[in-house]
Coordinates of C-alpha atoms in Angstrom, one line a residue:
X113 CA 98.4 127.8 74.6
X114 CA 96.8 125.1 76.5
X115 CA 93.5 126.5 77.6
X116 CA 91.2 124.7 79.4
X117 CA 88.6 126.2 81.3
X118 CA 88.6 126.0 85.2
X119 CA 85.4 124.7 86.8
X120 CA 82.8 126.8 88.5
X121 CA 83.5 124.2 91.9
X122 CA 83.6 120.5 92.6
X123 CA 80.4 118.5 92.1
X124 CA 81.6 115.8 94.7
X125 CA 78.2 113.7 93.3
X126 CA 79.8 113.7 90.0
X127 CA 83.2 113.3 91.6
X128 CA 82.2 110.1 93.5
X129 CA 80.3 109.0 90.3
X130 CA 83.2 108.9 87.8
X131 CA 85.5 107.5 90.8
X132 CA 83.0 104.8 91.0
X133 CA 82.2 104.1 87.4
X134 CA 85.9 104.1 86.8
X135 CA 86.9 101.7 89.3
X136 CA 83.9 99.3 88.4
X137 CA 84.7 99.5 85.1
X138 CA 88.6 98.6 85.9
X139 CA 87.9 95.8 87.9
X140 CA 85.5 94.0 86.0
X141 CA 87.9 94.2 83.1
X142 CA 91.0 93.3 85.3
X143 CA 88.6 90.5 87.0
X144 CA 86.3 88.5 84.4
X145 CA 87.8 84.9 83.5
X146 CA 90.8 85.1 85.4
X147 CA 91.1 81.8 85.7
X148 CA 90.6 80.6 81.9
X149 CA 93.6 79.9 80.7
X150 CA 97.3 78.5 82.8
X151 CA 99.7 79.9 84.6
X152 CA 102.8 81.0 81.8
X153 CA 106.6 81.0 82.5
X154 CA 108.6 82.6 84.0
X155 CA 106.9 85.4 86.9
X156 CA 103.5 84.0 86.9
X157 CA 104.9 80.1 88.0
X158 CA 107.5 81.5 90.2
X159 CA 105.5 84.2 92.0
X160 CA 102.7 81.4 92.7
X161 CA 104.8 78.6 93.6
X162 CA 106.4 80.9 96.2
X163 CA 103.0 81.9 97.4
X164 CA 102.1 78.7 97.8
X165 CA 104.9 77.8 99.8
X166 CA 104.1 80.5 102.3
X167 CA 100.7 79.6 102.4
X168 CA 101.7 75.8 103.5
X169 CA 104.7 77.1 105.7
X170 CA 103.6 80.4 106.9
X171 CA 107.2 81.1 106.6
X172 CA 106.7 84.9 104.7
X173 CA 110.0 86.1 106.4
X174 CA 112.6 83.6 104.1
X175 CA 110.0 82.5 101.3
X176 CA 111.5 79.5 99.4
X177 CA 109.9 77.8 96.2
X178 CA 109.2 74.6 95.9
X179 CA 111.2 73.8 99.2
X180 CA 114.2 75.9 97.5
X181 CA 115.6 79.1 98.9
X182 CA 114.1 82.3 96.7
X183 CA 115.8 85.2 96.9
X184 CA 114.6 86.8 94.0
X185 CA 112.0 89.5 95.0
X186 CA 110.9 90.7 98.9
X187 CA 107.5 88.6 99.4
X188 CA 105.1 91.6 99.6
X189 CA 102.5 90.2 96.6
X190 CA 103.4 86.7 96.9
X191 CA 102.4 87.1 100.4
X192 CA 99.2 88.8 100.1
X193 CA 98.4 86.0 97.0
X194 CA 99.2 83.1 99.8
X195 CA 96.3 85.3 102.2
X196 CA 93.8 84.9 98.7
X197 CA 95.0 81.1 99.0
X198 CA 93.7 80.5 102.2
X199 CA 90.2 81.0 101.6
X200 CA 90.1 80.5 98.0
X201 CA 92.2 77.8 97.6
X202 CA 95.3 77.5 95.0
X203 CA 94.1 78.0 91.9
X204 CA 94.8 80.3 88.8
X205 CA 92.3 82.7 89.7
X206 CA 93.6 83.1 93.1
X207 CA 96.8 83.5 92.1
X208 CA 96.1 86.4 89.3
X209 CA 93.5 87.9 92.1
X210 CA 96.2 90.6 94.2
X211 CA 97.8 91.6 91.0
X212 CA 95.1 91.9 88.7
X213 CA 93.2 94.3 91.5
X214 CA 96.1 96.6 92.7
X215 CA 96.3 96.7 88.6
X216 CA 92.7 97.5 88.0
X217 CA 93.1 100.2 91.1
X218 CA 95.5 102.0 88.6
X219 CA 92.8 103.7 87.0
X220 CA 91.0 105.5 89.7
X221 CA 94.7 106.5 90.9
X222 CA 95.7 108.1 87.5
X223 CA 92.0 109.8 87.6
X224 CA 93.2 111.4 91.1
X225 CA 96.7 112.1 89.5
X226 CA 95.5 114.1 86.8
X227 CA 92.5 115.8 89.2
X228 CA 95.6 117.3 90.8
X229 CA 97.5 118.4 88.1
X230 CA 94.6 119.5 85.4
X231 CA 92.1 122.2 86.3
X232 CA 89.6 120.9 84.5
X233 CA 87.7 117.0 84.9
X234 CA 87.5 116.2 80.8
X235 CA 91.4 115.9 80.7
X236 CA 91.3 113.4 84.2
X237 CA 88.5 110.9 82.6
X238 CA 90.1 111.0 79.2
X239 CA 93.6 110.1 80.7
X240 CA 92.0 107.4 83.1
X241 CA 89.9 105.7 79.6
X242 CA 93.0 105.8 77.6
X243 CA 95.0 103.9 80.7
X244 CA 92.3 101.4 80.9
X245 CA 91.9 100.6 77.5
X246 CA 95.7 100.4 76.5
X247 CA 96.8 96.0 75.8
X248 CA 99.9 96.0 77.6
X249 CA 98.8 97.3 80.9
X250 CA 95.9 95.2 80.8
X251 CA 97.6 92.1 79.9
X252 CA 100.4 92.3 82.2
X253 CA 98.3 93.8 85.2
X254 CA 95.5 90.4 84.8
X255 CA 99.1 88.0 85.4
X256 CA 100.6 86.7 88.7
X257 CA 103.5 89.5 88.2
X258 CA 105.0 92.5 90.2
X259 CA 104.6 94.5 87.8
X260 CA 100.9 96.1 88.1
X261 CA 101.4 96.4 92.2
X262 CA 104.5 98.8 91.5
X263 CA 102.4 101.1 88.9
X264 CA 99.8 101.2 92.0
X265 CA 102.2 101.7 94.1
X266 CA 104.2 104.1 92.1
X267 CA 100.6 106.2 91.2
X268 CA 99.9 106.0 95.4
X269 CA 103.0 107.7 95.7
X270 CA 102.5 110.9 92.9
X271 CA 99.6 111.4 94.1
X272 CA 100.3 112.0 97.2
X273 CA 102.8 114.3 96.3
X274 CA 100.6 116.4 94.2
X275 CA 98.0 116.2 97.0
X276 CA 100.5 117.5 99.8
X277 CA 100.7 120.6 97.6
X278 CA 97.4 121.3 98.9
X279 CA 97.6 119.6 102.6
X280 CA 100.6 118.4 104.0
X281 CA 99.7 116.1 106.0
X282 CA 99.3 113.6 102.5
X283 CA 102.6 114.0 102.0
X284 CA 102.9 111.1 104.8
X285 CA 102.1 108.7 102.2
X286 CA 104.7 109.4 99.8
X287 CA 107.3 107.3 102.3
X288 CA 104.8 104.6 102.5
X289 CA 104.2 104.3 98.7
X290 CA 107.5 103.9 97.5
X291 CA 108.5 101.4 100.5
X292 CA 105.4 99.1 99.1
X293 CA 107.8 99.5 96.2
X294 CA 110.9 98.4 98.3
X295 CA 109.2 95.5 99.1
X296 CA 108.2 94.7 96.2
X297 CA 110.9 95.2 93.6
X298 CA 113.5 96.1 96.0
X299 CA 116.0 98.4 94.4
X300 CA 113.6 99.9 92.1
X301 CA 112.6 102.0 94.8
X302 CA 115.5 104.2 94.3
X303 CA 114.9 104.8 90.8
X304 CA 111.3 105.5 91.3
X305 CA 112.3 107.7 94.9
X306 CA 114.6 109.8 92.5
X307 CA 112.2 110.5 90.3
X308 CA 110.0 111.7 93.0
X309 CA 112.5 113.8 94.6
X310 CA 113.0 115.2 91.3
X311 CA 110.0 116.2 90.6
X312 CA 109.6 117.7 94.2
X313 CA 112.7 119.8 93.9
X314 CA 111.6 121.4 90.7
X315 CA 107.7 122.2 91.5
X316 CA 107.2 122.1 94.7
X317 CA 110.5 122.7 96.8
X318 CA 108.7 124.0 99.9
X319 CA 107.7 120.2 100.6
X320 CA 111.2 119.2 101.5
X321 CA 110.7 120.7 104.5
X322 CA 107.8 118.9 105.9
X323 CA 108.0 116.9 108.9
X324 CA 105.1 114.7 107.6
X325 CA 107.4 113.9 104.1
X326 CA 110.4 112.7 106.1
X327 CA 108.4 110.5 108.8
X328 CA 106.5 109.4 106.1
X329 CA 110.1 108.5 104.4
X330 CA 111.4 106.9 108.0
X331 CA 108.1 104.4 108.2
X332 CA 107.7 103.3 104.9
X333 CA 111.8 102.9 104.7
X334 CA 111.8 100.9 108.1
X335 CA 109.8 97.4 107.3
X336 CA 112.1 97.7 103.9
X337 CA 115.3 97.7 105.5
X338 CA 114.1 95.9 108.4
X339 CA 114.0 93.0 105.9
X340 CA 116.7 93.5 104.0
X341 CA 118.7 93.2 107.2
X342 CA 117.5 90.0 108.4
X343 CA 118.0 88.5 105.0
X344 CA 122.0 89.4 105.0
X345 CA 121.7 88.5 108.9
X346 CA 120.2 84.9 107.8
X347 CA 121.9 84.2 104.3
X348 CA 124.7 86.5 104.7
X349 CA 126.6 86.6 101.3
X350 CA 124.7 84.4 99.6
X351 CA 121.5 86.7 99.9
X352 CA 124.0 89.9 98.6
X353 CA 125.7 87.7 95.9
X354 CA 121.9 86.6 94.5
X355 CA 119.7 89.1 95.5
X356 CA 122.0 92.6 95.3
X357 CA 124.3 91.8 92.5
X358 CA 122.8 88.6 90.4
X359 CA 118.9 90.0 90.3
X360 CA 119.5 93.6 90.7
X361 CA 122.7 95.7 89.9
X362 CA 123.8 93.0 87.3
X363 CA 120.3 94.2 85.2
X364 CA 121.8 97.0 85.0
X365 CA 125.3 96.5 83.7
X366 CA 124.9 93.1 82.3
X367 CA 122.6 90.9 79.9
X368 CA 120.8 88.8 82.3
X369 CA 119.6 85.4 80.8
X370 CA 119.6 86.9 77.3
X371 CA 117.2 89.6 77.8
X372 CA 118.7 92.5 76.1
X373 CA 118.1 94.6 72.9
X374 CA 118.9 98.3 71.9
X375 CA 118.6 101.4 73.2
X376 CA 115.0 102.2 71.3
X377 CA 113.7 98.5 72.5
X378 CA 111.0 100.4 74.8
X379 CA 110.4 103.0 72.2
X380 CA 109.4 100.0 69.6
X381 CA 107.5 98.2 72.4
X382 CA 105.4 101.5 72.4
X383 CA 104.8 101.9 69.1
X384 CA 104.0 98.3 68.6
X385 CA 100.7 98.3 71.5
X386 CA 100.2 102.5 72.1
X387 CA 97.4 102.0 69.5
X388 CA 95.1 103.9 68.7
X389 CA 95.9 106.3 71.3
X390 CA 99.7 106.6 69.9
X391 CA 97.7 108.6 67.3
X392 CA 97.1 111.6 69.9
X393 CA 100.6 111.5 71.2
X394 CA 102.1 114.4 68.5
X395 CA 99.5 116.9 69.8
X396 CA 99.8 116.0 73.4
X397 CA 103.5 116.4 73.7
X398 CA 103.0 120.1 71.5
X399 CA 100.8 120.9 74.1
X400 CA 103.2 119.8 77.2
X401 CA 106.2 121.9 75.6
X402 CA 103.6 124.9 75.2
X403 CA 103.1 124.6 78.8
X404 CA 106.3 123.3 80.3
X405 CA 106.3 125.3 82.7
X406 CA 102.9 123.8 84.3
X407 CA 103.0 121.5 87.2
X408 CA 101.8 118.8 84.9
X409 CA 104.5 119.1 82.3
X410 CA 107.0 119.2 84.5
X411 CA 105.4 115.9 86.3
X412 CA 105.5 114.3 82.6
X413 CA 109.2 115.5 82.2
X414 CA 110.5 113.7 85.0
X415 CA 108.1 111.1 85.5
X416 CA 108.7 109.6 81.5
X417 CA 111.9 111.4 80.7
X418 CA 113.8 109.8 83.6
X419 CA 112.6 106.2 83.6
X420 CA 112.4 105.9 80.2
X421 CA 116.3 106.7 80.0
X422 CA 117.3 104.6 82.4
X423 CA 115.0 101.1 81.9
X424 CA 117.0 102.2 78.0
X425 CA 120.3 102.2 79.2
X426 CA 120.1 99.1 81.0
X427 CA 121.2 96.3 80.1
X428 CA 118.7 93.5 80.6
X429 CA 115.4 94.7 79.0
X430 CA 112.2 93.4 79.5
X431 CA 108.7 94.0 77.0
X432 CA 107.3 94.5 81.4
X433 CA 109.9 97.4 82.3
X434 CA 108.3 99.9 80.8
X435 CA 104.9 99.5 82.2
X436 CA 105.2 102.4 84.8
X437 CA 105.7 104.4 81.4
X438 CA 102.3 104.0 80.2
X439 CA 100.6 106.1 83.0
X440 CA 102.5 109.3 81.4
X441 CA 101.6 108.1 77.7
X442 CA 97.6 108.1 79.2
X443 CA 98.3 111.1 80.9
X444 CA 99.6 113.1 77.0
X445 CA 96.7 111.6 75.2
X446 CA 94.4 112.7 78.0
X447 CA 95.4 116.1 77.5
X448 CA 95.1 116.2 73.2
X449 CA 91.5 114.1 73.6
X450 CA 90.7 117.0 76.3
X451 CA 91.5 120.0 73.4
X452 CA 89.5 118.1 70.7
X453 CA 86.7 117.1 73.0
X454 CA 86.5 121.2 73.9
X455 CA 87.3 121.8 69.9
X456 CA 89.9 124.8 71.1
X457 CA 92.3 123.7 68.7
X458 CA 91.4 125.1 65.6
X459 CA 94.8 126.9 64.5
X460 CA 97.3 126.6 62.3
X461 CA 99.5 124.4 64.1
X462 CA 97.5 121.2 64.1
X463 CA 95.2 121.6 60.6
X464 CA 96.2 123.0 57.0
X465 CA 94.5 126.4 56.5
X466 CA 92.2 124.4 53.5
X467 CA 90.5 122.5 55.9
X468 CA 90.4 125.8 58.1
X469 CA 88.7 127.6 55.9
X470 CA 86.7 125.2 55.1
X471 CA 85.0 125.3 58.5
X472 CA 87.0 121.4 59.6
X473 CA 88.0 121.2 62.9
X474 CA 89.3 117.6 62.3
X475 CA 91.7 116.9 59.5
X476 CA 90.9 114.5 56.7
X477 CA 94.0 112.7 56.9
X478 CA 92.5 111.7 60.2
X479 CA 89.6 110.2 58.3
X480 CA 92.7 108.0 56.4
X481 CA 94.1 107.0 59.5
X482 CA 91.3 105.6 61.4
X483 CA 90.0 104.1 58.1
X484 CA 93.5 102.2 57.9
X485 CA 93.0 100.8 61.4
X486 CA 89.4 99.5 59.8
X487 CA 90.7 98.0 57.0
X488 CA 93.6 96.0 59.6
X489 CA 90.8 94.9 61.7
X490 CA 88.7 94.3 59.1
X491 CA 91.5 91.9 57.5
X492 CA 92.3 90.2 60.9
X493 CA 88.0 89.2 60.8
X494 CA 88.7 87.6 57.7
X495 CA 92.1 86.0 58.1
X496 CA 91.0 84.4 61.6
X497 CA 87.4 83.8 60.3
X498 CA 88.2 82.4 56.6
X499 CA 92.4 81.6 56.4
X500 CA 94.7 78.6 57.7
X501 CA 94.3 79.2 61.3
X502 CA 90.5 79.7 62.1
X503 CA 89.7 81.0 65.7
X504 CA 86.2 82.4 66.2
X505 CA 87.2 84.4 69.4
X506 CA 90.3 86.5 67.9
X507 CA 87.8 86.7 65.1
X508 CA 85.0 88.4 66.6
X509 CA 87.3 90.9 68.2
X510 CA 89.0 91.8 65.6
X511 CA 85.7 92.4 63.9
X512 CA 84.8 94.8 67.4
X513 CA 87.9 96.5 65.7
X514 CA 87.0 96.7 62.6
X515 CA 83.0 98.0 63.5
X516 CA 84.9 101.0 66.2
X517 CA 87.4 102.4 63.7
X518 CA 84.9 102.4 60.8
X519 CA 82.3 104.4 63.3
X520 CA 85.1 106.6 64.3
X521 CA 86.5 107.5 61.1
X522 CA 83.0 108.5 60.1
X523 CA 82.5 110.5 63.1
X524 CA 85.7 112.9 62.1
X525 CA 84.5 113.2 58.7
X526 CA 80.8 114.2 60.1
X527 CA 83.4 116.8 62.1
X528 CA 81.7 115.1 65.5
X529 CA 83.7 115.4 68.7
X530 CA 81.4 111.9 69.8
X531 CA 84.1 110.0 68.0
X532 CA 86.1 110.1 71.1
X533 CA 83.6 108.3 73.5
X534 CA 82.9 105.3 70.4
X535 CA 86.7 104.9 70.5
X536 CA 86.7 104.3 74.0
X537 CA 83.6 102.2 74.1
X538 CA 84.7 100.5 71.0
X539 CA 88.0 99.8 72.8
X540 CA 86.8 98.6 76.0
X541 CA 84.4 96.3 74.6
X542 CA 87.0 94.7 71.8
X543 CA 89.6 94.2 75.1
X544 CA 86.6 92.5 77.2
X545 CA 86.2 90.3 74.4
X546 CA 90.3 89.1 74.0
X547 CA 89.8 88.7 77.6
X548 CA 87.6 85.9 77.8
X549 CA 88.6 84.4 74.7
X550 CA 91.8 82.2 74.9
X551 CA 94.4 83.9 73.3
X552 CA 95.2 86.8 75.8
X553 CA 98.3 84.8 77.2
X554 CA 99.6 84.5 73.7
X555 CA 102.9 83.1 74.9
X556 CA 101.5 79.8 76.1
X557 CA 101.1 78.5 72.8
X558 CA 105.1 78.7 72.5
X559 CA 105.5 75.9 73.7
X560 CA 103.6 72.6 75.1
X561 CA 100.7 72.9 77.3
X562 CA 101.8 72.2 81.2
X563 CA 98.8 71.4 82.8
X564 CA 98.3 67.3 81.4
X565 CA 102.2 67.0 81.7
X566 CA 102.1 68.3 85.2
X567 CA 99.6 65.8 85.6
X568 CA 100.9 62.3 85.0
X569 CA 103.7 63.7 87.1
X570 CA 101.7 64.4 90.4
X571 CA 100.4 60.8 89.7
X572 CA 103.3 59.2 88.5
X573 CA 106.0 60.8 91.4
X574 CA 105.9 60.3 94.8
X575 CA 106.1 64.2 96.3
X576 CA 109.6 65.7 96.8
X577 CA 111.2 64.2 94.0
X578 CA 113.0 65.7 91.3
X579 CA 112.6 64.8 87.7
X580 CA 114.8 65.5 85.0
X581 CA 113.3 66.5 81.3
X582 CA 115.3 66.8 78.4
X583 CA 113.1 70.6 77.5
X584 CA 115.6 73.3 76.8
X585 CA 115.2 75.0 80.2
X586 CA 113.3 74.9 83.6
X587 CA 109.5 75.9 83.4
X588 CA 108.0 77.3 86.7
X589 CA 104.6 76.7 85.8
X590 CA 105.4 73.1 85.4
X591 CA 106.9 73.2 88.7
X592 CA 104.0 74.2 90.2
X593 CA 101.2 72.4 88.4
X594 CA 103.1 69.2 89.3
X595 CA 103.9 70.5 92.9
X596 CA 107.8 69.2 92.0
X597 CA 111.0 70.7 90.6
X598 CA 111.5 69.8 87.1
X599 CA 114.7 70.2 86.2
X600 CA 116.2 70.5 82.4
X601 CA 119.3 68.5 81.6
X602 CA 121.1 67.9 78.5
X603 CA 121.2 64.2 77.2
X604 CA 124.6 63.1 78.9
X605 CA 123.2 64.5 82.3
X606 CA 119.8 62.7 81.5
X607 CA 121.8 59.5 81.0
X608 CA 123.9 60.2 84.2
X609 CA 120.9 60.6 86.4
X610 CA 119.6 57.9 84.6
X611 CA 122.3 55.4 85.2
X612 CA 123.4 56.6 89.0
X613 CA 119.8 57.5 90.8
X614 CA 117.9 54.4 92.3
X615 CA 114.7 54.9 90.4
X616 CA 115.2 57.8 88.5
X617 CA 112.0 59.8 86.6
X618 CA 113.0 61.4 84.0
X619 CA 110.5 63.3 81.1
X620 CA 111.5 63.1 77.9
X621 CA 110.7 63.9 74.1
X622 CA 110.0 60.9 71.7
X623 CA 114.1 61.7 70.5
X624 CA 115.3 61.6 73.7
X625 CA 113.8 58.2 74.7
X626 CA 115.5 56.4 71.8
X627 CA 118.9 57.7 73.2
X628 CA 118.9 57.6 77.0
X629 CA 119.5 53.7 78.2
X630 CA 117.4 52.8 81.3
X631 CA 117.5 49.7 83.4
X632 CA 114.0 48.0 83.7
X633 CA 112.5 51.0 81.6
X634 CA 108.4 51.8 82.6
X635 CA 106.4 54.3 80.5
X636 CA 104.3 55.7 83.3
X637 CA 102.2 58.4 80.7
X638 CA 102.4 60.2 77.8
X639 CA 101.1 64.0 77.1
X640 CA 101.3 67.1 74.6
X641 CA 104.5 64.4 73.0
X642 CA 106.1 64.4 76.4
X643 CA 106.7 60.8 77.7
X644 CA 107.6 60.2 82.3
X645 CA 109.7 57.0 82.3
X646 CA 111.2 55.5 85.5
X647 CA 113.5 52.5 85.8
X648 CA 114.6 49.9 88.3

């Protein structure tokens, strides 16, 4: 059984300490060289051209983008990112700022979480390390996206659940946690209040009949609604058509621009960046169903069984989705590193009765596994240092990799519990450095680099006019580097605009200019193999 000792009473020094040294540690993570590398398509141009136009319109009521209506999200984040704009300017940096702190605030909120739920402190800091050192969360938390606000949000919300078992008077916030959701993700709010209820329902049912819980529900619900309602009072059925159906029930029940897979998509985006703490999983869920009758289980239960079924059933699927997922994964590792960290495991169930006997807590297959992960990094140092694509920064991380697994595998066969503090050293420092290098927005090298195109446009264009590109779809980050809607078009439309507009710009591929026929034809600059032409 799961048997962790119950301390002898709070330390609130020590308390305060790890709170402290947890959320330093978060934000200088979250923080350092925010601003080192562009903006990427899709969220992170959208959400910061629509901050942007709040910031120069103060108009955070009906946000619009680029001068367009936007009716995509409710403007919570992009309007606190337009507040970072005023007295920082508009920059990458202050557009990542909002997200990448309400992401970084994560950790000391799962810390609290699991101070609720576990008796003991090891199991809270282990779960807390293993959320702050997993890629996903980290990569997607540092970008101009919802997505890190609504695990803050979402972790603001458990926790005060958990701590209303204790005072009731926290169970105020529960109402205004998930309407930060509502107005952030809109309709995700249900999901995330029925999981809630849920969980409420089966471990606590007593709070359903606090007065603090419902007003708590009323406020947080009101500024929600509130804007909901003047959005259908302003747009009417355009807002319902776009926002309602088009951006949020059709997710659901339809494939929205392509972005679908199967039913195990979010199970393969886990197994594909849980590493290495994927490795701890098998023992943490035997532990939960040992004790599934704990408050903690049953938190894990709903929490991951429940969103996890439903983000698979949908339709649309997005790598993103599943984020509010990896607080529970933390939370299952936090509880195995906890057991091996107290070495109170040594039974049958997890070891052979050879390595029992012969006085090993930690099996040597471990030894294998770790060693594997050595050997990976290891060949990731010399592919990056030494092979056709040479890039000194993946390089030396992978090397950090290579150097942490190598220690930690020796550490298990030395039979030290230690080798759970180098992994989580070794893990931090290897993410610090892919960080700052300039690969940790992988998908920008997809395509061509916006910033010197978006360039000779701002020069080239006077403001407010459209061009027309022959790309294979809009990009928002080019939209808002060149402060001007860039519109894809196929060739006959190109040739249209071409033909019809007075003095048309259009930005074209070397392909594209040898087909399209303009009067009085003027390169005005070329970048990254994208030419702007006007005409007469």
């Amino acid at each position: 059984m799961f048997n962790l000792e119950k301390s002898q009473g709070d330390d609130k020094r020590l308390e305060k300490f790890w709170i402290l040294a947890l959320t330093g540690c978060a934000f200088f993570l979250y923080s350092v060289d925010l601003d080192n590398l562009p903006l990427r398509d899709w969220d992170e141009g959208i959400v910061a051209s629509v901050a942007r136009d709040i910031f120069l319109s103060s108009n955070w009521l009906f946000p619009t983008q680029n001068g367009e209506i936007y009716l995509n999200k409710p403007p919570l984040i992009h309007s606190l990112i337009a507040v970072v704009y005023h007295f920082a300017g508009v920059s990458e940096w202050s557009a990542r700022f909002v997200p990448a702190m309400l992401s970084a605030l994560c950790v000391p909120l799962l810390y609290g979480v699991a101070r609720e739920v576990f008796p003991r402190r090891t199991p809270a800091i282990f779960s807390a390390l293993v959320y702050l050192t997993l890629l996903p969360v980290l990569r997607h938390g540092r970008l101009a996206m919802l997505d890190g606000a609504i695990n803050c949000f979402l972790l603001l919300t458990i926790w005060c659940v958990l701590r209303s078992r204790r005072d009731l008077r926290f169970a105020f916030g529960v109402g205004l946690g998930l309407g930060l959701v509502a107005l952030t993700k809109g309709i995700l709010a249900i999901l995330l209040s029925t999981i809630v209820g849920i969980f409420i329902l089966w471990d606590t049912p007593r709070l359903l009949r606090s007065k603090y819980l419902w007003f708590g529900l009323f406020l947080g619900a009101l500024p929600a609604c509130a804007w909901y309602g003047l959005q259908i009072l302003h747009y009417g059925d355009v807002f319902v058509k776009n926002h309602l159906l088009n951006q949020s029930f059709n997710r659901i029940v339809t494939k929205v621009e392509g972005n679908t897979g199967p039913v195990w998509y979010y199970l393969l985006e886990l197994l594909k960046y849980g590493w290495p703490w994927l490795f701890f999983v098998p023992m943490g869920l035997r532990l939960l169903w040992e004790n599934r009758t704990m408050g903690w289980a049953k938190l894990i239960f709903v929490w991951g069984g429940v969103y996890l079924t439903v983000i698979s059933l949908m339709q649309t699927k997005l790598p993103w989705y599943v984020l509010p997922v990896y607080p529970v994964l933390a939370l299952v590792c936090g509880v195995s590193l906890a057991e091996m960290w107290g070495r109170r495991i040594v039974n049958r169930r997890f070891f052979p009765v050879s390595e029992l006997q012969k006085g090993k807590i930690y099996s040597g297959w471990w030894v294998g596994v770790f060693g594997l992960l050595a050997v990976v990094g290891l060949a990731g140092c010399v592919y990056f240092g030494f092979g056709p694509v040479i890039e000194p920064d993946i390089q030396l991380v992978m090397a950090c990799v290579a150097v942490t697994m190598t220690a930690v595998a020796f550490l298990i066969f030395q039979q030290d519990p230690q080798f759970i503090l180098v992994l989580f050293w070794g893990c931090y420092l290897s993410l610090t450095l892919f960080v700052i290098s300039d690969h940790w927005v992988w998908e920008l090298a997809e395509n061509y680099p916006v910033k010197p195109v978006a360039e000779i446009i701002k020069k080239s264009t006077p403001p407010g006019k459209i061009i027309y590109t022959s790309f294979g779809y809009n990009r928002p980050s080019l939209d808002f580097y060149s402060n001007r809607r860039v519109i894809a078009a196929s060739l006959e439309q190109l040739q249209k605009h071409a033909q019809q507009e007075d003095k048309p710009y259009l930005l074209l591929d070397e392909k594209a200019l040898q087909n399209i026929k303009i009067n009085g034809k003027k390169e005005l600059g070329r970048k990254a193999g994208w030419i702007l032409v006007t005409g007469d």
